[in-house]
Coordinates of C-alpha atoms in Angstrom, one line a residue:
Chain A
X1 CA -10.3 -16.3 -22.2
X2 CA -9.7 -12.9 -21.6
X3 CA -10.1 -13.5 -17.8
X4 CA -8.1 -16.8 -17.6
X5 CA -5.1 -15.5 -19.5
X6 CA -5.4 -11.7 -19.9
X7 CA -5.6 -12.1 -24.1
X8 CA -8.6 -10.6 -25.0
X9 CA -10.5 -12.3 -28.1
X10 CA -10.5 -11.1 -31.8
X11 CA -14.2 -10.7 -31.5
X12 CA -13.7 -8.3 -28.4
X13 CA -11.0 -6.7 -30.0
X14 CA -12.9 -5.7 -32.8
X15 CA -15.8 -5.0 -31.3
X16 CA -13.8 -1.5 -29.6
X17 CA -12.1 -1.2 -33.0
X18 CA -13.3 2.2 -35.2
X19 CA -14.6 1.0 -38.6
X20 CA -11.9 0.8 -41.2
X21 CA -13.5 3.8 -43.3
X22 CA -13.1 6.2 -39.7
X23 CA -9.2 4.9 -39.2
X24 CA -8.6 5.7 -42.8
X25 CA -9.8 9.3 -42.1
X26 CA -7.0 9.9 -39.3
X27 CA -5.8 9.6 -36.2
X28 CA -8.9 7.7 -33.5
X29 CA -8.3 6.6 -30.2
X30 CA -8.9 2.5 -30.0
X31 CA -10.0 2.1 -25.8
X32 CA -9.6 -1.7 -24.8
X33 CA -11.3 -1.4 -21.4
X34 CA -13.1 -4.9 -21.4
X35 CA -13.8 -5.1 -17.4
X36 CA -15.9 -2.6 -15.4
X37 CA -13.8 -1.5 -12.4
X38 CA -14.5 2.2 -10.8
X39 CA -12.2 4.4 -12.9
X40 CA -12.7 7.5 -15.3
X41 CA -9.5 9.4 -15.9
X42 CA -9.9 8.9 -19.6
X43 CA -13.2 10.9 -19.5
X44 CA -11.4 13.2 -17.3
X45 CA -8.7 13.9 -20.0
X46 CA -10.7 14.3 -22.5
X47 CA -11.4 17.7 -23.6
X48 CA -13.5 17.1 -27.0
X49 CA -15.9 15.0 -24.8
X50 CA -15.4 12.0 -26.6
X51 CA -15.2 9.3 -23.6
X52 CA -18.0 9.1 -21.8
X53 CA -19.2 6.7 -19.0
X54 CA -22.7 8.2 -17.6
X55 CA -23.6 8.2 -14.2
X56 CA -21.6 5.1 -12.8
X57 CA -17.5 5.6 -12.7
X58 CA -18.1 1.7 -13.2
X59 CA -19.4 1.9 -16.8
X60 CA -17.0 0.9 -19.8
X61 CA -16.2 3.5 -21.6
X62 CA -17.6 4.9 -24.5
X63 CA -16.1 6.5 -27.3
X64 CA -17.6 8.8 -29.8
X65 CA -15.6 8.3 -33.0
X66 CA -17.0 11.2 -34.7
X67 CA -15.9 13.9 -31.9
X68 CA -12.5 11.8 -31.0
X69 CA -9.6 13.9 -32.8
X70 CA -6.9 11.6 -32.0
X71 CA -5.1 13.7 -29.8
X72 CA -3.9 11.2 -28.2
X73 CA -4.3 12.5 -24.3
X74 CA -6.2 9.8 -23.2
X75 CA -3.3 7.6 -24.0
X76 CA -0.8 7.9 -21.4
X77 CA -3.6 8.8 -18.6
X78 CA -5.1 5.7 -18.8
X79 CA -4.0 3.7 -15.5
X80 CA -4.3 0.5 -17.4
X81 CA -2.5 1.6 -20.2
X82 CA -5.5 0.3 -22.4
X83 CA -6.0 3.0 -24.4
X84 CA -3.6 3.2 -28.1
X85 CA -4.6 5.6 -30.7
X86 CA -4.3 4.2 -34.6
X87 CA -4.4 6.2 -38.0
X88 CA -4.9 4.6 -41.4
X89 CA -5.3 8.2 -43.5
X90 CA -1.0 8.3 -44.4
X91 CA -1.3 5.0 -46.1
X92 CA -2.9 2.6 -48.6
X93 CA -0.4 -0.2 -46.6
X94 CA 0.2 0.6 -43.3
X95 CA -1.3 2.2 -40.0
X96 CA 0.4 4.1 -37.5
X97 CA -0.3 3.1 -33.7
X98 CA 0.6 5.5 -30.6
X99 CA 1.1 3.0 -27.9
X100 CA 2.1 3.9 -23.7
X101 CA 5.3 2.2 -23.4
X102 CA 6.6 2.7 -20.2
X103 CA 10.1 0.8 -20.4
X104 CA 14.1 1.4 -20.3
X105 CA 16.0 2.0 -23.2
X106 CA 12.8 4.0 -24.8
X107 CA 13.3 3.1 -28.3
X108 CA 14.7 5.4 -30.9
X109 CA 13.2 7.5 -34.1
X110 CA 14.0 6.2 -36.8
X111 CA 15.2 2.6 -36.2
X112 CA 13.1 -1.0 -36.2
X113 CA 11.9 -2.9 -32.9
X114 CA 10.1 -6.2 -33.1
X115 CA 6.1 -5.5 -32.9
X116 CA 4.6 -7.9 -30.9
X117 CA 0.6 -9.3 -30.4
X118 CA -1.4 -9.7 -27.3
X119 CA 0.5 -12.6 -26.4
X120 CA 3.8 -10.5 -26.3
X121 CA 4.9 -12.9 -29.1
X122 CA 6.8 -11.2 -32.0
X123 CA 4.6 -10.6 -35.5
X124 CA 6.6 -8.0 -37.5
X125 CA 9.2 -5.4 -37.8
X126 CA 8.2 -1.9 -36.9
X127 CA 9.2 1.1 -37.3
X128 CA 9.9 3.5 -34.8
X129 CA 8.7 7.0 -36.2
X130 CA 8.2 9.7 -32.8
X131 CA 8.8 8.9 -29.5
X132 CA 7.1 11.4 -26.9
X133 CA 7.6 11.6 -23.2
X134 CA 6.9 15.5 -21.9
X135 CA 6.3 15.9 -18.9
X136 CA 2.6 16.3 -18.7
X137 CA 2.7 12.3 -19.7
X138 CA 4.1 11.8 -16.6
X139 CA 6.9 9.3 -17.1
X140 CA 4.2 7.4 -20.0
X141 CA 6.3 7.8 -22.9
X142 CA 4.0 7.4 -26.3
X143 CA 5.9 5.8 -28.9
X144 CA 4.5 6.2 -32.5
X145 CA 4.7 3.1 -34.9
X146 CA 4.4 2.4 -38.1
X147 CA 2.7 -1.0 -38.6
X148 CA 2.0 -3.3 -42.1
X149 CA -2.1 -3.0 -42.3
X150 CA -2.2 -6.4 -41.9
X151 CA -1.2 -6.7 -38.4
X152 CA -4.4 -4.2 -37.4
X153 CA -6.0 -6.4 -35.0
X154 CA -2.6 -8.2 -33.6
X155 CA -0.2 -5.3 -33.0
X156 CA -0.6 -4.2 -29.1
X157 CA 3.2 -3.9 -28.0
X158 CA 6.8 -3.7 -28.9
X159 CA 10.1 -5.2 -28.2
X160 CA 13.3 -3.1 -28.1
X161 CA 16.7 -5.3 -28.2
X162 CA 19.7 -3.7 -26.8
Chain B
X1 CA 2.2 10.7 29.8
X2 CA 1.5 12.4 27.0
X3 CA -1.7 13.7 25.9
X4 CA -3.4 14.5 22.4
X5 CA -6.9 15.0 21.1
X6 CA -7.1 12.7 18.2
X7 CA -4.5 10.0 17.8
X8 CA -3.6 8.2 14.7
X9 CA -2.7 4.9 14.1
X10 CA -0.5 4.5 10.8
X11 CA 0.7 7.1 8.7
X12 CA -0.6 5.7 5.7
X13 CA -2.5 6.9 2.9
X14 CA -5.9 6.3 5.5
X15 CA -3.9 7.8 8.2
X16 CA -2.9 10.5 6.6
X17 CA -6.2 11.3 4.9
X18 CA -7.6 11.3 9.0
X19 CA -4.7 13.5 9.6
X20 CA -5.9 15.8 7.3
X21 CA -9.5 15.9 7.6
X22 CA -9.4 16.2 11.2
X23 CA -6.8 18.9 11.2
X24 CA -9.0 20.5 9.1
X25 CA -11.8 20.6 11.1
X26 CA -10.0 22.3 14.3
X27 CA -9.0 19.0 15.7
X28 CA -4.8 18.5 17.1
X29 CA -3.9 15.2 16.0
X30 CA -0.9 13.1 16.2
X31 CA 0.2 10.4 14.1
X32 CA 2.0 7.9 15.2
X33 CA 4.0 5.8 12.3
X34 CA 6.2 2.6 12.7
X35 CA 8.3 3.4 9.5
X36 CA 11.2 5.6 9.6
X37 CA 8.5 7.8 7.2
X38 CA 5.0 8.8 6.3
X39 CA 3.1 7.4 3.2
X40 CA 2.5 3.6 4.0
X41 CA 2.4 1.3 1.0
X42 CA 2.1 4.7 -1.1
X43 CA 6.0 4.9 -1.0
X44 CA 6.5 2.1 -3.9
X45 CA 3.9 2.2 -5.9
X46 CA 5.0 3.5 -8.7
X47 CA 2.2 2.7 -10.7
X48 CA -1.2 4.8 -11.6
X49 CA -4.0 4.8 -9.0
X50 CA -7.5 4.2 -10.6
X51 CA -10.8 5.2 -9.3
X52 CA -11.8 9.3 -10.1
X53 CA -9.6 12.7 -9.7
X54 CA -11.2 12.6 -6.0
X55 CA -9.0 10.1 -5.1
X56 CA -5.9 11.4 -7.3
X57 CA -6.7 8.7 -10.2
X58 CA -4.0 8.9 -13.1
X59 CA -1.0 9.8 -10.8
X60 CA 1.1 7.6 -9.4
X61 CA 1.2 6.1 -5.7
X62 CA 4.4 7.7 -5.1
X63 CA 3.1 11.5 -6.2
X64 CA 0.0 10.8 -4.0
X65 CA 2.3 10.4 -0.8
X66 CA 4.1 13.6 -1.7
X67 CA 0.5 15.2 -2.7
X68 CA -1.1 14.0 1.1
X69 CA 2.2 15.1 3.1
X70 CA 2.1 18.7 1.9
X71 CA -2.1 18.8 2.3
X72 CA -1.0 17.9 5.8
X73 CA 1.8 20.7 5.9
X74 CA -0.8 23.0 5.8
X75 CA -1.7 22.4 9.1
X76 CA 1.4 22.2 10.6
X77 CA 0.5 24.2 14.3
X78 CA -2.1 21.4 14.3
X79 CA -0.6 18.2 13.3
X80 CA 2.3 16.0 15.3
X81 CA 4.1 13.2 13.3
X82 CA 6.3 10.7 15.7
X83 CA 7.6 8.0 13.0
X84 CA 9.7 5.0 14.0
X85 CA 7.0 4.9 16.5
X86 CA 5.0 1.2 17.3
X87 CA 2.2 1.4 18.9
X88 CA 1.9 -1.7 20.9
X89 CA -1.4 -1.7 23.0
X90 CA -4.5 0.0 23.0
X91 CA -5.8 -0.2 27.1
X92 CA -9.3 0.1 28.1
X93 CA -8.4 3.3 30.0
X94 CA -7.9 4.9 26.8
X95 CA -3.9 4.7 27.2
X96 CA -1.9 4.0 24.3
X97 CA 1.4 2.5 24.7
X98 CA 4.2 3.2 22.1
X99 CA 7.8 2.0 21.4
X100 CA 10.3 4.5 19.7
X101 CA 12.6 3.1 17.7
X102 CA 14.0 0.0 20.6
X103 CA 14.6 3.1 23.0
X104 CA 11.8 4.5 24.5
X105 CA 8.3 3.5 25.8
X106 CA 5.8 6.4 25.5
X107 CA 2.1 6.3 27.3
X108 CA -0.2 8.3 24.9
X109 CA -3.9 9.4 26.0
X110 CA -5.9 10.5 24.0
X111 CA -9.7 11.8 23.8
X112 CA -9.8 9.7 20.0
X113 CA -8.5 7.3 18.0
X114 CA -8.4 6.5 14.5
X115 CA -6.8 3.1 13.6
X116 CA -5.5 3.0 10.3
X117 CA -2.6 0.7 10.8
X118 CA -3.0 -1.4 7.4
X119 CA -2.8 -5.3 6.7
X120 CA -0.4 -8.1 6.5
X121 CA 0.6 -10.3 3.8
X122 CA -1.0 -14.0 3.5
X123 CA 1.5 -16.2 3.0
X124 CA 1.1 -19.9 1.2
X125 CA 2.5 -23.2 2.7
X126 CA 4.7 -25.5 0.7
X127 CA 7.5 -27.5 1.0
X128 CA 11.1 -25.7 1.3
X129 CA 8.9 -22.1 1.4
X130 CA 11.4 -20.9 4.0
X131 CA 14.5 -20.7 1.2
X132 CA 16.0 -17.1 0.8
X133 CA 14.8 -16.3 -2.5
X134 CA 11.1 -16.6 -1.1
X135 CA 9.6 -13.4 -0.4
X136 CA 6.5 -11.5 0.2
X137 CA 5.3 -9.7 -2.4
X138 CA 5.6 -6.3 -0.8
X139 CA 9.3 -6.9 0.4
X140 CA 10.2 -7.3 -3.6
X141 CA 8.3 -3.9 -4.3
X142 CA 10.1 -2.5 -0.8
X143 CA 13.5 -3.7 -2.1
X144 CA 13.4 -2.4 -5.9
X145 CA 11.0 0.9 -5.5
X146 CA 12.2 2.0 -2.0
X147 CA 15.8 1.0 -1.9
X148 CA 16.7 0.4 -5.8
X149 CA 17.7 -3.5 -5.0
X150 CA 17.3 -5.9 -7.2
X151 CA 15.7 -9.2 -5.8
X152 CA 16.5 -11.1 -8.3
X153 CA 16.5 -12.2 -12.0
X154 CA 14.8 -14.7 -12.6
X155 CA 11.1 -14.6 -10.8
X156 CA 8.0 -16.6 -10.6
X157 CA 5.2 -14.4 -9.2
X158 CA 2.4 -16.6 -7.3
X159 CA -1.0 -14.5 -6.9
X160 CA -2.6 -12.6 -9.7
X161 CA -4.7 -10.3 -7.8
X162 CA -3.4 -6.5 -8.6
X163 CA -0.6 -6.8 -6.2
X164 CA 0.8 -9.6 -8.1
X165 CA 0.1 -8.2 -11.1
X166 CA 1.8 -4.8 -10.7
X167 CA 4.7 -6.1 -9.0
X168 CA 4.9 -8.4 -11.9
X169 CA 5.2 -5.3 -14.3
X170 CA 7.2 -3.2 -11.6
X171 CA 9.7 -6.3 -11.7
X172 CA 9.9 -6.1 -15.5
X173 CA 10.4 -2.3 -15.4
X174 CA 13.4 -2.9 -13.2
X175 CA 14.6 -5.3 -15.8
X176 CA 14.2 -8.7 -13.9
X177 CA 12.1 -11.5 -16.0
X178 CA 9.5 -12.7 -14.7
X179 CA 9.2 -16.3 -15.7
X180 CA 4.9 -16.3 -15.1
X181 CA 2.0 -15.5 -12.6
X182 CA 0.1 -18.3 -11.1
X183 CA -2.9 -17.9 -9.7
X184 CA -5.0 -20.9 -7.9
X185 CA -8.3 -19.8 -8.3
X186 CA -10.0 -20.4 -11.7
X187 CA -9.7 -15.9 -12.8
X188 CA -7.3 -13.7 -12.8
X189 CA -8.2 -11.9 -9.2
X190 CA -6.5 -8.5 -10.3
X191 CA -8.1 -6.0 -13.0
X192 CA -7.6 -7.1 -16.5
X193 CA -6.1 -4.4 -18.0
X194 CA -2.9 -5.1 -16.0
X195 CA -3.2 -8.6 -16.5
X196 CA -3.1 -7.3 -20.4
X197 CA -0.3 -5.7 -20.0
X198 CA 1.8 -7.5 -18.6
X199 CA 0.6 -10.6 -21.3
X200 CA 1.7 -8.8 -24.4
X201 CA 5.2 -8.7 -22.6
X202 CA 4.8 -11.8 -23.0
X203 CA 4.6 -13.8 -19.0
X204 CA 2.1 -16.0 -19.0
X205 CA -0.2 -16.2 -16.6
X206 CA -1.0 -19.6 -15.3
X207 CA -4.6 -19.5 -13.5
X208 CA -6.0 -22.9 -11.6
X209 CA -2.0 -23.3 -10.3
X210 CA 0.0 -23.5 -7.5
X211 CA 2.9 -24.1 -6.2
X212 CA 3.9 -27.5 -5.3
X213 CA 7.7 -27.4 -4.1
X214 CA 10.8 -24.9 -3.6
X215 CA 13.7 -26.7 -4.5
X216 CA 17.4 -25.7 -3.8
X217 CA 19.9 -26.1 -1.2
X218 CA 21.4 -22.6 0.1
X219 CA 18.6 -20.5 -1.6
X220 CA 16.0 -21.2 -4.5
X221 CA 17.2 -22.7 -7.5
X222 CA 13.9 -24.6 -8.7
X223 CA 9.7 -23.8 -8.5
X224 CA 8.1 -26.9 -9.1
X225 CA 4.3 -25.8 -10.0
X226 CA 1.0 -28.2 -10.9
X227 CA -1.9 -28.0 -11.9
X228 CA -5.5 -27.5 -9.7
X229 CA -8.5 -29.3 -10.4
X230 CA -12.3 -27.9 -9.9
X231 CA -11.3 -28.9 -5.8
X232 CA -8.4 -26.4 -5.8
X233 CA -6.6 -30.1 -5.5
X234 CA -3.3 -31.0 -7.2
X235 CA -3.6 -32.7 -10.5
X236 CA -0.8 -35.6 -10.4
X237 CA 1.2 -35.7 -13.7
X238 CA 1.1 -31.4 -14.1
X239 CA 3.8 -31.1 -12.5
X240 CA 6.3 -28.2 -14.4
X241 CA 9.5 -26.8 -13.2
X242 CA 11.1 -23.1 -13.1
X243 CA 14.3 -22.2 -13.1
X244 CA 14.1 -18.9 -10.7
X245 CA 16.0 -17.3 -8.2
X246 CA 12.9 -15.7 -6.5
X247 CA 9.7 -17.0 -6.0
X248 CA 6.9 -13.7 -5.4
X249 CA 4.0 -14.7 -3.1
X250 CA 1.2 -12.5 -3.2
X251 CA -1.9 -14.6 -2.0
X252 CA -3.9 -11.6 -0.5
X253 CA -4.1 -9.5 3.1
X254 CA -5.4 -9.5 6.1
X255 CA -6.6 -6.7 8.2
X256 CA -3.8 -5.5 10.9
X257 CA -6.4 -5.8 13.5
X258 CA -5.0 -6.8 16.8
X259 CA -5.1 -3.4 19.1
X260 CA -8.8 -3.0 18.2
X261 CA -8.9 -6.6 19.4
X262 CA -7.4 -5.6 22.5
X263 CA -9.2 -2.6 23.4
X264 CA -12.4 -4.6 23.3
X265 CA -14.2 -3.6 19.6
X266 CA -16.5 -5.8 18.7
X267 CA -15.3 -8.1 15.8
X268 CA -16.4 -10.5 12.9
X269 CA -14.9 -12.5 10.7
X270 CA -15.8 -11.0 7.2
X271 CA -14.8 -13.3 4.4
X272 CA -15.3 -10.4 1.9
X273 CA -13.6 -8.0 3.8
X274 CA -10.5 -11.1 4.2
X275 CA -10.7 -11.1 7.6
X276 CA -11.6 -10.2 11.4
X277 CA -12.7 -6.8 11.3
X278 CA -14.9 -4.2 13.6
X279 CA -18.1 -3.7 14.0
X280 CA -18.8 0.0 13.2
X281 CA -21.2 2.8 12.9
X282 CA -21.4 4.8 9.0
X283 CA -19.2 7.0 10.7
X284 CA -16.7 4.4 11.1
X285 CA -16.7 4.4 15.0
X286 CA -16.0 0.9 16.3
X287 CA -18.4 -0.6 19.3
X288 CA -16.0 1.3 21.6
X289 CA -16.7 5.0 21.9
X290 CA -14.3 7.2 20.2
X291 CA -12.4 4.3 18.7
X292 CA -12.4 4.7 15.3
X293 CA -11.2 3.0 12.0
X294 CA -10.3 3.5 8.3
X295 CA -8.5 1.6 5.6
X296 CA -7.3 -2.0 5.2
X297 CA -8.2 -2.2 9.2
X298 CA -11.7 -2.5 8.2
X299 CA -11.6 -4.7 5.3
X300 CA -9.3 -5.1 2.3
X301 CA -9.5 -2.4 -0.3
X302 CA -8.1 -0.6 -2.9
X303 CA -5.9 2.6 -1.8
X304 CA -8.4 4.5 -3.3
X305 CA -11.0 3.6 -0.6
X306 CA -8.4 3.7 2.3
X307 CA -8.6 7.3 1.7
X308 CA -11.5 8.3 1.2
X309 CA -12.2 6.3 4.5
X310 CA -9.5 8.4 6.3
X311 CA -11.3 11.1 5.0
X312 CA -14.6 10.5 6.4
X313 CA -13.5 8.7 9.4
X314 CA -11.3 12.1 10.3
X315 CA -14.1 14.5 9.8
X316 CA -16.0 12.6 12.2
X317 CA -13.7 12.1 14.8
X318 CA -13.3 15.4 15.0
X319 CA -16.9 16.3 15.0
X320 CA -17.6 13.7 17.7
X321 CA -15.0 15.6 20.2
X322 CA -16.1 19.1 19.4
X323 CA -14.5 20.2 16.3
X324 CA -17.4 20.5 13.8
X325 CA -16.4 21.2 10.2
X326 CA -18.2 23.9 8.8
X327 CA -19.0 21.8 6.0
X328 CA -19.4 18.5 7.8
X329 CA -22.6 17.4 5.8
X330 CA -22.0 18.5 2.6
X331 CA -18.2 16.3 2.9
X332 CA -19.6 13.4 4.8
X333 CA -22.2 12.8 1.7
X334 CA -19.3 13.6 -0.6
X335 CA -17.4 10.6 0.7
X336 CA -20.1 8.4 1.3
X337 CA -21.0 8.9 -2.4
X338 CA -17.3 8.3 -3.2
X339 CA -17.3 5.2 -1.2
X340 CA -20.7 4.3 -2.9
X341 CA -19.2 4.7 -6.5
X342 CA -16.3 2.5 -5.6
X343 CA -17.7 -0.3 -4.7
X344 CA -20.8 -0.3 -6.7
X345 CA -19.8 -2.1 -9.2
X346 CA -18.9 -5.9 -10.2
X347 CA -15.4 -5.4 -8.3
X348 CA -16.5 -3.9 -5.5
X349 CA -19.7 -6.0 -4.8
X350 CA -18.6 -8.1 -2.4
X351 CA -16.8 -4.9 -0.3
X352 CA -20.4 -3.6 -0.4
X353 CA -21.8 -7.2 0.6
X354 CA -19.6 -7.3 3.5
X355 CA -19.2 -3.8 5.0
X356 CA -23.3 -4.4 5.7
X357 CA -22.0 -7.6 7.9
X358 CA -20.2 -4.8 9.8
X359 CA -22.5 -1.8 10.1
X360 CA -24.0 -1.1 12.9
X361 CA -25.9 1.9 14.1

């Protein structure tokens, strides 16, 4: 599937997913990295030493949930922008996702953009609660959303109109 | 005439990672570059390189070229850059002829030489594939990330190897929709995390297709696409039809080889390395003395590999005309290793398969 169409499956997907008890703690980085290619600037980023790939830069990645702190650098390092970071602990109904979005108009704090699946089709309303784009993202601008719970394992993207 | 120690064949990011490596090691060079500036492909690619921090993974093409240029700088009583410069033979004398701009012919000799002049773009044959509105893939990332031009607005990309599949983002960046990516063979040739990407934008990406007809009178107006069965033959009754302005072909390189055919390297057709390439040595020395190679020349690869290449092949240019690095071994193991890492794995196999076709000692 995944290689004919670039949609991963929902077993894949949750197969890199954190349990649901460590996304209720806080903030965990979720790395979708399904293909081994020769690349390790999330390890690089890293500074808990929470990614690790061994002794081959072809390796997947693997990440420790207990030493991940949700940080969130990995995020807009990632040259595949595969990497999103999700946090369950502010509430019972919904999960907030950091997600690289690296199109114009950024959206804004504050307002709603459609949230869309792995197929770039639209799912829900989100809302738009910190956009960040310092420099040391270079030009990867993380957007922070705030998603219903029951859009976990669908929500990969959004959709800004205007 | 003019004379140099080490000349250098392309100014991109394998030419200037010769450039650089030989400098280093004592060695004058000059570098001879048919675009009007250094960099090579580096200049629009916008994107993230991957690979490790060795070869600048995480920052962007574009940064990389600026990055290599002032590495180079450092060197300055050391390094000559002519651009707008084309060479145009390779002699068995050792002289290499040049054209400046339309203007001037310059005779170059030179006691090395590192070609590191690239690849060309396969193109795919179909009916009407002449229309303007047809374009390379690398003239669409040329027009929008080198010159800001809009190619288009409505695109249908054909190829989804990386090329394809950045350029497909790039074009979405710029704000142009891209209707879908086609791809004849059965995968996705590209990584799959850009292939990701650029699905949850929602373009679909059509593998086991290809183009069956351009349709329009002045320029496109119409991609008519069909279906492939397990012969790579057109299934009759597929057929679909785009409405696009530009149709994006990216259906793979070929090494830029023809001055190393001339000056007399030994060649072989390499199907893993997508072409006719050289013979050559670990050092990447062709079968001609002092003729050497790095980059696309000698196989497709990722830019990643290009430099490393120009890395290693520099160092030992230098070393085989006198200039020794002081750490020669400890950096030619460095970038063997790199080179090792790179293609060790399942995307890199057959680069590893076919650069043993090509070794020899």
């Amino acid at each position: 599937m995944l290689e004919k169409t670039g949609i991963p499956t929902e077993e894949m997907i949750k197969e890199v997913f954190p349990s649901i008890d460590r996304i209720n703690k806080g903030p965990v980085a979720v790395i979708e990295c399904y293909q081994k290619i020769p690349c390790n600037p999330c390890v690089t980023a890293c500074r808990f030493n929470a990614i690790n790939i061994g002794d081959d830069i072809n390796n997947l990645p693997e990440l420790d949930i207990e030493k991940c702190t949700g940080c969130g650098m990995c995020v807009s390092k990632c040259p595949g922008l595969s990497i999103m970071l999700i946090d369950g602990s502010k509430s019972e109904s919904t999960i907030l996702f950091k997600i690289p979005y690296e199109f114009l108009p950024l959206p804004e704090e504050g307002t709603i953009v459609k949230g869309l699946n792995r197929k770039g089709e639209y799912i829900t309303d989100v809302d738009v609660i910190k956009v960040l784009n310092p420099k040391s993202f270079d030009r990867t601008p993380v957007i922070t959303v705030e998603v219903d719970r029951n859009y976990l394992y669908e929500f990969r993207n959004i959709r800004v109109e205007g | 005439m003019k004379h140099v120690e080490i000349a250098i064949i392309g100014g991109g990011p394998a030419g200037l990672c010769a450039a650089i490596s030989a400098a280093s090691s004592g060695a004058n060079v000059l570098i001879i570059e048919r675009n009007n500036k250094l960099g090579g492909q580096l200049v629009k690619q916008t994107h993230m390189f991957f690979g490790s921090e060795k070869q600048y993974a995480s920052t962007r093409g574009i940064d990389i070229c600026n990055i290599l240029i002032n590495k180079l700088s450092k060197f300055k009583d050391k390094v000559e850059i002519m651009t707008d410069t084309t060479v145009v033979g390779m002699y068995e004398d050792g002289v290499i002829t040049a054209m400046y701009k339309e203007e001037k012919y310059i005779k170059i000799k030179s006691e090395a030489v590192i070609a590191a002049t690239g690849a060309f773009e396969k193109t795919l044959a179909f009916p009407n594939n002449d229309l303007p509105g047809i374009y390379g893939a690398g003239a669409v990332q040329t027009l929008m990330n080198v010159y800001g031009v809009k190619p288009g607005n409505k695109v249908l990309m054909v190829g989804a190897g990386n090329i394809g599949l950045i350029v497909s983002y790039q074009l979405m960046q710029a704000g142009v929709e891209v209707k879908a990516i086609l791809d004849a063979a059965p995968k996705i040739g590209g990584y799959l995390v850009h292939a990701s990407k650029i699905r949850r934008m929602g373009v679909p990406i059509l593998t086991r297709h290809s183009v069956k007809e351009a349709i329009g009178k002045e320029y496109l107006e119409k991609a008519v696409i069909c279906e492939l069965d397990e012969k790579w033959q057109p299934i009759e009754g597929t057929e679909k039809e785009f409405d696009v302005d530009v149709m994006c072909i990216s259906v793979g390189l070929s090494p830029l080889n023809e001055l190393l055919v001339m000056r007399g390297c030994e060649m072989k057709y390499v199907p893993q390395l997508s072409g006719l390439v050289p013979l050559r040595d670990e050092n990447y020395e062709t079968t001609v003395g002092n003729v050497f190679v790095a980059g696309d020349i000698s196989g497709i690869e990722e830019a990643s590999s290009a430099m490393v290449e120009g890395y290693l092949s520099g160092l030992c240019t230098a070393e085989k005309i006198g200039y020794k690095h002081e750490k020669f071994e400890e950096l030619k193991n460095d970038y063997l290793n790199q080179l090792d890492d790179l293609r060790s794995g399942a995307v890199g196999k057959h680069i590893l398969e076919g650069t043993k076709e090509i070794l020899v000692n």
